[in-house]
Coordinates of C-alpha atoms in Angstrom, one line a residue:
X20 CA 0.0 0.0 0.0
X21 CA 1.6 3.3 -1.2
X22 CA 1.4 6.3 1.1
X23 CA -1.0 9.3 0.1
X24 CA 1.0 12.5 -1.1
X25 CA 0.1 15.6 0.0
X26 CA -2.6 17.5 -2.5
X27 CA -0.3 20.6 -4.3
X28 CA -1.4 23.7 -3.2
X29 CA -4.8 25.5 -4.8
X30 CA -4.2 27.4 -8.0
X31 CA -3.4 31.3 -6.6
X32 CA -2.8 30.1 -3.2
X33 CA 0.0 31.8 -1.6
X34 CA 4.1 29.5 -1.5
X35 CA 4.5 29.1 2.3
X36 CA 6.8 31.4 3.9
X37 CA 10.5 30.1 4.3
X38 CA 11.6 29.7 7.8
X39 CA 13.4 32.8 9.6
X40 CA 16.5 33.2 10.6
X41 CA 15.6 33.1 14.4
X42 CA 13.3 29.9 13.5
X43 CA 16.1 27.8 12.0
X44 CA 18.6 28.4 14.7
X45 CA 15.8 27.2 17.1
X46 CA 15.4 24.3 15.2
X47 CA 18.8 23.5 14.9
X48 CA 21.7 21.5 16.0
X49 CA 23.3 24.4 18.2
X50 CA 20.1 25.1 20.2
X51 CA 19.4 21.8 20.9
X52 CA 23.1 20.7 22.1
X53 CA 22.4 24.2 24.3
X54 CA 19.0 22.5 25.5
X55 CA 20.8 19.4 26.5
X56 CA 23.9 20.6 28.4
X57 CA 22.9 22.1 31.8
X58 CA 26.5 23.3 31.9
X59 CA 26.1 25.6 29.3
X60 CA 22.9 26.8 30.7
X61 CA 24.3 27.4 34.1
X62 CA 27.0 28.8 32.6
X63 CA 25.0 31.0 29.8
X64 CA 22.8 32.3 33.1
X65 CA 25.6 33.5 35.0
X66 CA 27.2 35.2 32.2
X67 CA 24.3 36.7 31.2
X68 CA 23.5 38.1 34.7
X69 CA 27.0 39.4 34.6
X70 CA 26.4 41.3 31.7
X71 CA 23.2 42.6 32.9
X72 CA 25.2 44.0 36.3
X73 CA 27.9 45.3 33.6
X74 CA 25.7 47.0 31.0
X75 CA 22.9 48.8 33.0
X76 CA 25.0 49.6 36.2
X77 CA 24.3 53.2 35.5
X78 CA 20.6 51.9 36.7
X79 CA 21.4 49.3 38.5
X80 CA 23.7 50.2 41.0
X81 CA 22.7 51.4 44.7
X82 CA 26.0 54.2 44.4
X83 CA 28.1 55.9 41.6
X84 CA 31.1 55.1 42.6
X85 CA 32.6 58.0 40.4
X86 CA 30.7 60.6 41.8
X87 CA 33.3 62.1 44.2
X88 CA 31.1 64.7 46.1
X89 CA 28.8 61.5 47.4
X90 CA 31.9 59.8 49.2
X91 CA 32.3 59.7 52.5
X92 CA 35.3 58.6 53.9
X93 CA 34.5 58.0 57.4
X94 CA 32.5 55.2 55.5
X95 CA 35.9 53.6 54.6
X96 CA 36.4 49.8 54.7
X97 CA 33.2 48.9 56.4
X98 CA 32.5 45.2 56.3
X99 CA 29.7 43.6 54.6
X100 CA 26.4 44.5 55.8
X101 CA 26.3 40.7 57.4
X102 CA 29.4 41.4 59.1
X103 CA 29.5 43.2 63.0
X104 CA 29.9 46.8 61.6
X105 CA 28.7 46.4 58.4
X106 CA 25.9 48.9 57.0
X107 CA 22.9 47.8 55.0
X108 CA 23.4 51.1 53.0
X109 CA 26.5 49.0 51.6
X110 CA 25.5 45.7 50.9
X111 CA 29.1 44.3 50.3
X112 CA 30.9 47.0 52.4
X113 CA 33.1 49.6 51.2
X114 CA 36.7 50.0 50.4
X115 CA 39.6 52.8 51.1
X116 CA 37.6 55.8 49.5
X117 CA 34.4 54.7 50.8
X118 CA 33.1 53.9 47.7
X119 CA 30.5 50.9 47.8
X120 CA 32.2 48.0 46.5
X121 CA 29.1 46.7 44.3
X122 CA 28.5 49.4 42.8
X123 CA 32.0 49.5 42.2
X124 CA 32.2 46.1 41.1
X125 CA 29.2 46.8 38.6
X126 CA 31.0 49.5 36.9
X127 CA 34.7 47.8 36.9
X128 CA 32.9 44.7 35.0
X129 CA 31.7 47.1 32.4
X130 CA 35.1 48.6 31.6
X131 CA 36.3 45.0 32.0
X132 CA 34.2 43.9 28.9
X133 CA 34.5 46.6 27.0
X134 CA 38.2 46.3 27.0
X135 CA 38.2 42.1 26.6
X136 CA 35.3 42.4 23.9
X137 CA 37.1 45.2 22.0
X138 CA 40.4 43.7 21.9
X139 CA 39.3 40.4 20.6
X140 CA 37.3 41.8 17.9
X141 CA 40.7 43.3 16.6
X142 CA 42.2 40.6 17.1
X143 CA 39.9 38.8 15.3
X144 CA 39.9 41.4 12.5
X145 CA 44.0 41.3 12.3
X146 CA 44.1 37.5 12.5
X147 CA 41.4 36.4 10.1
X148 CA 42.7 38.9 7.3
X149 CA 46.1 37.6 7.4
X150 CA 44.8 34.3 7.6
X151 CA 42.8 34.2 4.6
X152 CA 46.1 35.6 2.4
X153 CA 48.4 33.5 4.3
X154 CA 46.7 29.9 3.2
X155 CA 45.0 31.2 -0.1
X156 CA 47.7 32.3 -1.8
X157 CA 50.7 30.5 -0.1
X158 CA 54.6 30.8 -1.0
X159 CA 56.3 33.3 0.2
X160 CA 53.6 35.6 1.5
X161 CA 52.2 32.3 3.8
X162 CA 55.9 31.9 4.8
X163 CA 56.8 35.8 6.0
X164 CA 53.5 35.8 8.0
X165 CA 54.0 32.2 9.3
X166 CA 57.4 33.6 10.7
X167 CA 55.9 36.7 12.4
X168 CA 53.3 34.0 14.2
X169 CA 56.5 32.3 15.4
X170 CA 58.1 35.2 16.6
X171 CA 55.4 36.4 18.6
X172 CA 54.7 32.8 20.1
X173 CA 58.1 32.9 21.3
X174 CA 57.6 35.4 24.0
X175 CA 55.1 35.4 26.5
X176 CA 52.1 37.2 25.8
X177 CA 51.8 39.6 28.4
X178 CA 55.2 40.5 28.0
X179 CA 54.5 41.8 24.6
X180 CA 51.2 43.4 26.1
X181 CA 53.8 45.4 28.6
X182 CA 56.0 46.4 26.0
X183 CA 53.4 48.1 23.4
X184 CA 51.3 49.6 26.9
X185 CA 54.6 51.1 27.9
X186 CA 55.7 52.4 24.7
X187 CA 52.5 53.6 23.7
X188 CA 52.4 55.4 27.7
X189 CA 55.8 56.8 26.7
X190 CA 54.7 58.2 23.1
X191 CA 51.3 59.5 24.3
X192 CA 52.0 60.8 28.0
X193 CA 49.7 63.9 27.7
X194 CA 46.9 61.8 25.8
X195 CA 43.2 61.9 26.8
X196 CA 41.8 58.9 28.5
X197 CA 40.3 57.5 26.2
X198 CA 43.3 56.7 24.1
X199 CA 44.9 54.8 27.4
X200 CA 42.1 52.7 26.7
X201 CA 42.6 52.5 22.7
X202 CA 46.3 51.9 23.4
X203 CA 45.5 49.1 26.2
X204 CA 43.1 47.6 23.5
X205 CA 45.6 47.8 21.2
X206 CA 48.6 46.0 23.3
X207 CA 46.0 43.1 24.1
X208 CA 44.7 42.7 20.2
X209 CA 48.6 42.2 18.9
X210 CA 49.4 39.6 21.2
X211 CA 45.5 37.9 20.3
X212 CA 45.7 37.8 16.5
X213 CA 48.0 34.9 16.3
X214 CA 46.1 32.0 17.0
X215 CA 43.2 33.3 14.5
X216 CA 45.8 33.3 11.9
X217 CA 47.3 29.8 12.6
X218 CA 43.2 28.4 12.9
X219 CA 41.9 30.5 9.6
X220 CA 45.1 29.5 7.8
X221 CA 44.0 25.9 8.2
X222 CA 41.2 25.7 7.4
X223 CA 41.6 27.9 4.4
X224 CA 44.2 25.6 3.0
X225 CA 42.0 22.6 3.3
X226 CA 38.7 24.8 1.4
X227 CA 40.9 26.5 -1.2
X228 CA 41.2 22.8 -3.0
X229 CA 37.5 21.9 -2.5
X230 CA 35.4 21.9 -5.9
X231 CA 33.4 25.1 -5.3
X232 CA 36.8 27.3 -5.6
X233 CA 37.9 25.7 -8.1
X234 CA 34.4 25.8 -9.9
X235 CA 34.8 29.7 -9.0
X236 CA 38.2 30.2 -10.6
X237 CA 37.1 28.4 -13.5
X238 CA 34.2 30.7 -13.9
X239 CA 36.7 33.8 -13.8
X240 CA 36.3 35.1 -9.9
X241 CA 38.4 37.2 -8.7
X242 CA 40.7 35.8 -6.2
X243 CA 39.7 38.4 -3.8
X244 CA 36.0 37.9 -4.1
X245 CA 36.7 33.7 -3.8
X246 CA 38.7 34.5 -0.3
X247 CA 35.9 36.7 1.5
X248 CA 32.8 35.2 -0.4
X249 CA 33.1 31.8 -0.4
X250 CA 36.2 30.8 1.4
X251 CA 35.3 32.8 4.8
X252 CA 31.9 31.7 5.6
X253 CA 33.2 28.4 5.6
X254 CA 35.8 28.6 8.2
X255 CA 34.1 31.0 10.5
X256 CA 33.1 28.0 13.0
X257 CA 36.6 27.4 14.5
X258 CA 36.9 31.3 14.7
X259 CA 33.7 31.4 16.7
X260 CA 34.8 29.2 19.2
X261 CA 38.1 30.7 19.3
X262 CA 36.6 34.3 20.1
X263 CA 34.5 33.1 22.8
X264 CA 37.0 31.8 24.5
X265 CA 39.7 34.6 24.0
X266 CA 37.3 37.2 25.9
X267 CA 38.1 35.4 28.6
X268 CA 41.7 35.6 28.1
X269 CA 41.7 39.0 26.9
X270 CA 39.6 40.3 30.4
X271 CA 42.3 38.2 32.3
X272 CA 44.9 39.7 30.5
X273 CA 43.6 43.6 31.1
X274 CA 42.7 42.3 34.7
X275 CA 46.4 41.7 34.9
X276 CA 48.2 44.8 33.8
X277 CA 45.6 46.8 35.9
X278 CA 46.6 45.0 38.6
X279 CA 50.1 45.5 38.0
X280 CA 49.2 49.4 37.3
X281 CA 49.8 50.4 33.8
X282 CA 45.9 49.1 32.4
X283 CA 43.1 51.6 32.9
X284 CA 43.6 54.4 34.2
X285 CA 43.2 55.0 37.7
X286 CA 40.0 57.8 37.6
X287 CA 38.0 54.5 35.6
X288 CA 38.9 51.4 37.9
X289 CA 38.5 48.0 36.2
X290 CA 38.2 44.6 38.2
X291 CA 42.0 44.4 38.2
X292 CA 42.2 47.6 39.6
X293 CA 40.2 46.8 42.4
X294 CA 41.9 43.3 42.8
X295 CA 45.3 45.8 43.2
X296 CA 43.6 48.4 45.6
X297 CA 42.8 45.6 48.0
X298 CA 45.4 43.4 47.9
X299 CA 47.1 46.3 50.0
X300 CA 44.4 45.5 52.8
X301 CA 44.1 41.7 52.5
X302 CA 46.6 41.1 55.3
X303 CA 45.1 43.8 57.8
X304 CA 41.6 41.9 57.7
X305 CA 39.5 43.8 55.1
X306 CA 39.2 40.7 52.9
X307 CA 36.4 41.9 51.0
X308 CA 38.2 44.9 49.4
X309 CA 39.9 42.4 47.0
X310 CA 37.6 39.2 47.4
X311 CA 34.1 40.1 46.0
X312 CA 36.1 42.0 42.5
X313 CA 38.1 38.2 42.8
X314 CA 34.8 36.3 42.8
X315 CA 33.2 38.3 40.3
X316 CA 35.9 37.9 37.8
X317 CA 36.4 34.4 38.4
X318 CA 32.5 34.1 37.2
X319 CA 32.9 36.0 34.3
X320 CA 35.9 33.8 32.6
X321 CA 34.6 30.7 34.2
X322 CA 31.4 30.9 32.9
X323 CA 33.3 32.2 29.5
X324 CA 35.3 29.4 29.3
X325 CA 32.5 27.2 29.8
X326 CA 30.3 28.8 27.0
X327 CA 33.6 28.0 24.4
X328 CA 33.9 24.8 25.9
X329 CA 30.2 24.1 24.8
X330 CA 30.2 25.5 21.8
X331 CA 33.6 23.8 20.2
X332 CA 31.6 20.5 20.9
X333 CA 28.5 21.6 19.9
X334 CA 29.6 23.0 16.3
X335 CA 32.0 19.5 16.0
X336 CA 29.9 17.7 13.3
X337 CA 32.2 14.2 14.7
X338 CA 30.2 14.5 18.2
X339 CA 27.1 15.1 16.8

């Protein structure tokens, strides 16, 4: 017994509608790996809540923490507001300016993102472009940028963020503040852009001798237009997964040279900033100058690492 078809549609009846964008990724293979792995859930919820706290602290936070005329410095280093001495007006107590450390952990995650987010989309930018030319067109081009990769693997990366932070301090001593940050971005992105390069460069080496490249160069593309048009989409997966978990990185890495004081600038205090201010106090009992900005960068690149952890096996096509 054959199975009934379907009766066509009625003459002047309207095609169906093709799926949305939003409606395919729901139905896809990501979403449901996401649906299935209550690490990456846990770990998209606290990252998510983190970025909320970052984003809107302007209306979420009890206290501006940059508003100097509402300091009070007899309010310095209270305890939490569980803690014998602690005030309910500051919920996680205060530190040496009397600044209320959520609020000022709220706004040091923001500048904390911005900076990490920032530096790996150059990074990304840099690292895919010389990518794409280093394994499309090969020979000597693929060899001089494969050298430079080398060179800059061979030292560590946050001595190479130290060098170009200093020598950009040195160049641009009277600059606004906003081009400490720009020059803080930039130290982080140079030492970032390598490992795009090595990954695109793969992968590019392995599509450039697929049939559809060859079926565009037959056709008379323009090398160019085969690189960015056909060749990229296809080896944006590894890049993806390789972003997500370089924000982590790159907040760790600005987290570091703020702590060791040449990152942000002191009037705009990042997490490592506040890690820096109270490590000074650790030892004389006021553990939670330094502890809660710990805890709430531990969360952040924990629950980073976790998302790129997920999503490397999710957009593996061997563990599906």
């Amino acid at each position: 017994m054959t199975a009934s078809l379907p009766p066509p549609p009625a003459s002047g009846a309207p095609a169906p509608r093709p799926p949305t964008a939003l409606k395919r990724f729901f139905d896809g293979d990501v979403w449901h790996s996401f649906t299935r792995s209550p690490f990456a859930m846990v770990a998209a919820f606290v990252a998510l809540c983190c970025l909320i706290c970052a984003l809107f602290a302007t209306w979420i936070a009890p206290h501006d923490p940059f508003d100097l005329s509402a300091l009070e410095l007899m309010d310095s280093r209270l305890p939490p507001a569980w803690i014998e001495g602690g005030s309910t007006k500051y919920l996680l107590g205060t530190d040496d300016q009397g600044r209320d450390l959520l609020s000022a952990i709220m706004y040091g995650a923001r500048i904390s993102l911005l900076v990490g987010v920032a530096s790996v989309i150059l990074s990304m930018i840099i690292g895919v472009g010389l990518g794409l030319l280093s394994g499309f067109v090969g020979g000597k081009v693929d060899a001089f940028i494969m050298r430079i990769c080398d060179v800059m693997l061979s030292f560590p990366s946050i001595l190479i963020a130290l060098l170009i932070d200093g020598i950009g301090r040195v160049v641009f001593k009277d600059a606004h503040e906003s081009l400490a940050f720009a020059v803080l971005i930039l130290a982080i992105s140079l030492t970032g852009w390598v490992q795009y390069a090595r990954t695109v460069r793969g992968s590019t080496m392995v599509e450039r001798n697929k049939e559809y490249v060859q079926a565009a160069r037959v056709i008379g593309v323009q090398p160019m237009a085969i690189m960015w048009r056909h060749v990229l989409p296809n080896v944006t997966g590894p890049v993806l997964v390789l972003a997500t978990l370089q924000v982590a990185s790159a907040i760790l890495t600005e987290a570091t040279l703020s702590f060791l004081g040449v990152g942000v600038p002191p009037t705009s205090p990042s997490l490592g900033t506040l890690i820096r201010v109270g490590n000074d106090f650790l030892f004389s009992g006021e553990w939670w100058i330094t502890i809660w900005p710990s805890t709430m960068l531990v969360l952040i690149t924990v629950s980073v690492n976790m998302l790129g952890d997920w999503l490397r096996d999710a957009l593996n096509p061997r563990l599906r």
